Short mmCIF file of C-alpha atoms in Angstrom, two decimals:
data_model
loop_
_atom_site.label_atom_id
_atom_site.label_comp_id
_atom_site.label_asym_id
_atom_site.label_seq_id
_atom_site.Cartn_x
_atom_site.Cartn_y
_atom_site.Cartn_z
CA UNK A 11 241.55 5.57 -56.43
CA UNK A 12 240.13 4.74 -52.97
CA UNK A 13 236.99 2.76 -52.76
CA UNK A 14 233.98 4.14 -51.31
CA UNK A 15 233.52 2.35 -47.50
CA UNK A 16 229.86 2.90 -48.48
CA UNK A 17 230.07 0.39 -51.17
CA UNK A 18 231.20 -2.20 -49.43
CA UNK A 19 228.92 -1.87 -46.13
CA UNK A 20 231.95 -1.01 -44.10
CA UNK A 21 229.98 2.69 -43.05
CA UNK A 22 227.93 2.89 -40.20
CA UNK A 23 225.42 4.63 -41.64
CA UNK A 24 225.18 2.12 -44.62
CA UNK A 25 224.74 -1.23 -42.03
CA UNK A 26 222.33 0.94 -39.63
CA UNK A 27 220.51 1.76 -43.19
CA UNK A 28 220.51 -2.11 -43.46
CA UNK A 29 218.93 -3.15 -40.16
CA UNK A 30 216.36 -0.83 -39.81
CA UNK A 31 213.72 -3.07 -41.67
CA UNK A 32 214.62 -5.87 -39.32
CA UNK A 33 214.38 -3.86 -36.14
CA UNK A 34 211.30 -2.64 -37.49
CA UNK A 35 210.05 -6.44 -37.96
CA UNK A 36 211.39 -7.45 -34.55
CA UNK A 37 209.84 -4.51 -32.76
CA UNK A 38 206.26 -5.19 -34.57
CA UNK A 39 206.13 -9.12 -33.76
CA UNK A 40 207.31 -8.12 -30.39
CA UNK A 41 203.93 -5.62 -29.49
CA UNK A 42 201.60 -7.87 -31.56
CA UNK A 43 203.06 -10.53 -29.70
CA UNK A 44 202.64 -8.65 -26.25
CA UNK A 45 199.24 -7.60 -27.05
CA UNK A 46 198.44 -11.26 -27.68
CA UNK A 47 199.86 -12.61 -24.58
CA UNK A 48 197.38 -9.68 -22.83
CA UNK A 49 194.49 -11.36 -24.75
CA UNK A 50 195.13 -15.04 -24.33
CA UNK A 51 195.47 -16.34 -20.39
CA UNK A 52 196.83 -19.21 -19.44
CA UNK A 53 193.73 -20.81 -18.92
CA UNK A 54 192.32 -19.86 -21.92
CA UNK A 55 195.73 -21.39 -23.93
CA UNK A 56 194.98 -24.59 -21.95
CA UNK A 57 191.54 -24.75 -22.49
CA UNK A 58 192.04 -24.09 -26.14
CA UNK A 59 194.70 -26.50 -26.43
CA UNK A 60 192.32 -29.31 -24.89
CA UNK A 61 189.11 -28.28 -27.49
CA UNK A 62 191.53 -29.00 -30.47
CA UNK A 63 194.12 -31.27 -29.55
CA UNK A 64 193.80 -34.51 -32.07
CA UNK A 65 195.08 -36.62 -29.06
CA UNK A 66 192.55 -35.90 -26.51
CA UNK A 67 189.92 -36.01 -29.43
CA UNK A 68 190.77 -39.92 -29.88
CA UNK A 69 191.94 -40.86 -26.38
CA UNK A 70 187.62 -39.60 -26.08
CA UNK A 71 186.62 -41.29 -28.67
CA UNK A 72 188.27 -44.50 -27.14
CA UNK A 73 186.40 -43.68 -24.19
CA UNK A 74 183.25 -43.55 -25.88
CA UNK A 75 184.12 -46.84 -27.85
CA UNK A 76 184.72 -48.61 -24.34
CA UNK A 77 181.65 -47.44 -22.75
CA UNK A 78 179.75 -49.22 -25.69
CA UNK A 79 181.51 -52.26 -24.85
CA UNK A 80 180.09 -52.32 -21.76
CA UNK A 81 176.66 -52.15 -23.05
CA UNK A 82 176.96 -54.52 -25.30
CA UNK A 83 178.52 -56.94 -22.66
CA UNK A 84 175.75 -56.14 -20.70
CA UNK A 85 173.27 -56.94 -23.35
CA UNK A 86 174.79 -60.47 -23.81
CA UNK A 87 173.28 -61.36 -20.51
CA UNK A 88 169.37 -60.32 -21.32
CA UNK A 89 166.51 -62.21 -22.55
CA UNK A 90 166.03 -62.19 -26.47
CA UNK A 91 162.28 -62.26 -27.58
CA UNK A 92 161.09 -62.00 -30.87
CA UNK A 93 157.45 -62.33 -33.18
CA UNK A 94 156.79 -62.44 -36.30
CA UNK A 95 153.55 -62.36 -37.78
CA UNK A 96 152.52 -63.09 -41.47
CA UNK A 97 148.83 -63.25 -43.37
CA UNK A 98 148.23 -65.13 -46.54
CA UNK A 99 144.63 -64.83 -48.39
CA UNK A 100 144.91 -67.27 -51.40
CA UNK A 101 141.99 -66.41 -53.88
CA UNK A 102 142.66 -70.28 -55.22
CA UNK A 103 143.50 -72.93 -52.30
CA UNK A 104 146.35 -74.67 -52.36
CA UNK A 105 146.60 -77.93 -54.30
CA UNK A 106 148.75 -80.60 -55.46
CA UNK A 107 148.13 -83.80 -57.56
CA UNK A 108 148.74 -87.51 -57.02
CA UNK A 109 148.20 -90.40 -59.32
CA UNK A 110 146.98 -93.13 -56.35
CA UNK A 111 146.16 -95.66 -58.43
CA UNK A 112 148.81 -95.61 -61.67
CA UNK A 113 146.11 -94.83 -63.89
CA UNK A 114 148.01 -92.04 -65.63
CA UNK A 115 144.88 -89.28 -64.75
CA UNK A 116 145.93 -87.57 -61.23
CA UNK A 117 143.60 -86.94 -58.47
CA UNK A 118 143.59 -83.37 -56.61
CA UNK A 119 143.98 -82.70 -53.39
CA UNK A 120 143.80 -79.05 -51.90
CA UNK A 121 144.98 -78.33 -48.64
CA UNK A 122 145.17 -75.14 -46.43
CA UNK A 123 142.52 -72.90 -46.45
CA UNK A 124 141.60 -69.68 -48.55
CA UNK A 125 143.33 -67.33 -45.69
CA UNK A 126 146.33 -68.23 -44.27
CA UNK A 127 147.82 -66.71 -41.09
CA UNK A 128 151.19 -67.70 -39.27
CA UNK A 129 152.23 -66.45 -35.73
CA UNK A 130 155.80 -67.25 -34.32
CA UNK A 131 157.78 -65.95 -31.17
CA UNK A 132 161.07 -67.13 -30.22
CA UNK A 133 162.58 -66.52 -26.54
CA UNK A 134 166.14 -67.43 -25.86
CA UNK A 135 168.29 -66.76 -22.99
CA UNK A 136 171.49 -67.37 -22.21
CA UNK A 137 172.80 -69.65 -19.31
CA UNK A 138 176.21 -69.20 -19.84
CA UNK A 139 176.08 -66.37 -16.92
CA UNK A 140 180.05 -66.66 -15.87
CA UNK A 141 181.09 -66.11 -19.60
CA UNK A 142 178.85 -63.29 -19.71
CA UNK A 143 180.13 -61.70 -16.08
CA UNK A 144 183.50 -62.18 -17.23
CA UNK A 145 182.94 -60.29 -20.46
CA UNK A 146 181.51 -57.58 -18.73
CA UNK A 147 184.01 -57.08 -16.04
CA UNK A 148 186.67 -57.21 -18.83
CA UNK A 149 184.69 -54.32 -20.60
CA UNK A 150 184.40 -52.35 -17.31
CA UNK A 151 188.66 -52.49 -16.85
CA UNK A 152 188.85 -51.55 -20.79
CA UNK A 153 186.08 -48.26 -19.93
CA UNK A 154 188.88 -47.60 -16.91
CA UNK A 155 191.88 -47.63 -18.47
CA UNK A 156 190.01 -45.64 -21.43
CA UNK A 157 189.01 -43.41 -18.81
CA UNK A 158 192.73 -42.73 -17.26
CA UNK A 159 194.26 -42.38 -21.13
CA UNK A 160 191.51 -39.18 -21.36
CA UNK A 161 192.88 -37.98 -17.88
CA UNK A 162 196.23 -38.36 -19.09
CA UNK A 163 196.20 -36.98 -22.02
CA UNK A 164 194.31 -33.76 -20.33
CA UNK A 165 196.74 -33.42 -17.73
CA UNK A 166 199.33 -33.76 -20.64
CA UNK A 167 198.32 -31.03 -22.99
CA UNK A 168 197.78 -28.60 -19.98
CA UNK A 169 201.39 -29.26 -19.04
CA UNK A 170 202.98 -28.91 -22.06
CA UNK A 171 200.41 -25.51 -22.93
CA UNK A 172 201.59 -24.23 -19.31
CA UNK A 173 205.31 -25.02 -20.22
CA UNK A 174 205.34 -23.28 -23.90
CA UNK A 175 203.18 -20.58 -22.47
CA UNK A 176 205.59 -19.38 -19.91
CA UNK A 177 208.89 -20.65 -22.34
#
């Protein structure tokens, strides 16, 4: 009793049966794949690559964070000013009690007036001008290097988007 060859995957037939599904596979990731390539240029992979990258999106955001150090450097070095302004009407005036002569009955004695207004402004600047121009060149070099890590990471991506584009 001879075994059937077919049983055992030894026929041609039976391995060609086999592989058809995976040729079929192959051949269908291979023209969506081409067809994909057609739609998507390398400029548009780079550019696309750049809009989502999470790297680029905080080597920016450190960019942005530097550029408000600067400000606030800056802002170290100007004139503060500040009013405030307050209105009181007291429908009883003020008063307070003081026993002058130890007789045990009080005399009273109001002060202030029925309306009461208060108006203050405070100016203050600061001298301390070579602490100040230090902190803000020190934020400028921070905005710079910021500025270079966002060109970096640019250049970066578009190499490595070039590189698996033509891989």
């Amino acid at each position: 009793a001879e075994e059937s060859p077919r049983a055992h995957g030894e026929s041609g037939e039976r391995t060609i049966e086999m592989r058809w599904p995976l040729i079929a596979a192959i051949f269908t990731l291979a023209v969506s794949g081409a067809a994909r390539a057609e739609d998507l240029t390398i400029e548009k992979a780079v550019e696309e690559a750049l809009a989502k990258n999470p790297d680029l999106q905080a080597a920016i955001a450190g960019l942005e964070g530097a550029a408000g150090r600067v400000v606030e450097a800056r802002a170290q070095g100007l004139p503060y000013l500040a009013a405030e302004a307050s209105y009181n009407r007291n429908i009883v005036r003020p008063s307070f009690f003081i026993d002058f002569q130890n007789t045990g009955t009080p005399s009273k004695i109001e002060s202030g007036t029925k309306n009461d207004a208060d108006l203050t402004f405070v100016f203050r600047q600061s001298l301390e001008i070579n602490k100040i121009g230090r902190a803000l060149r020190i934020a400028k070099i921070y905005r710079e290097v910021q500025a270079h890590n966002v060109a970096r990471a640019k250049r970066w991506i578009a190499f490595e988007t070039r590189t698996a584009y033509y891989d």
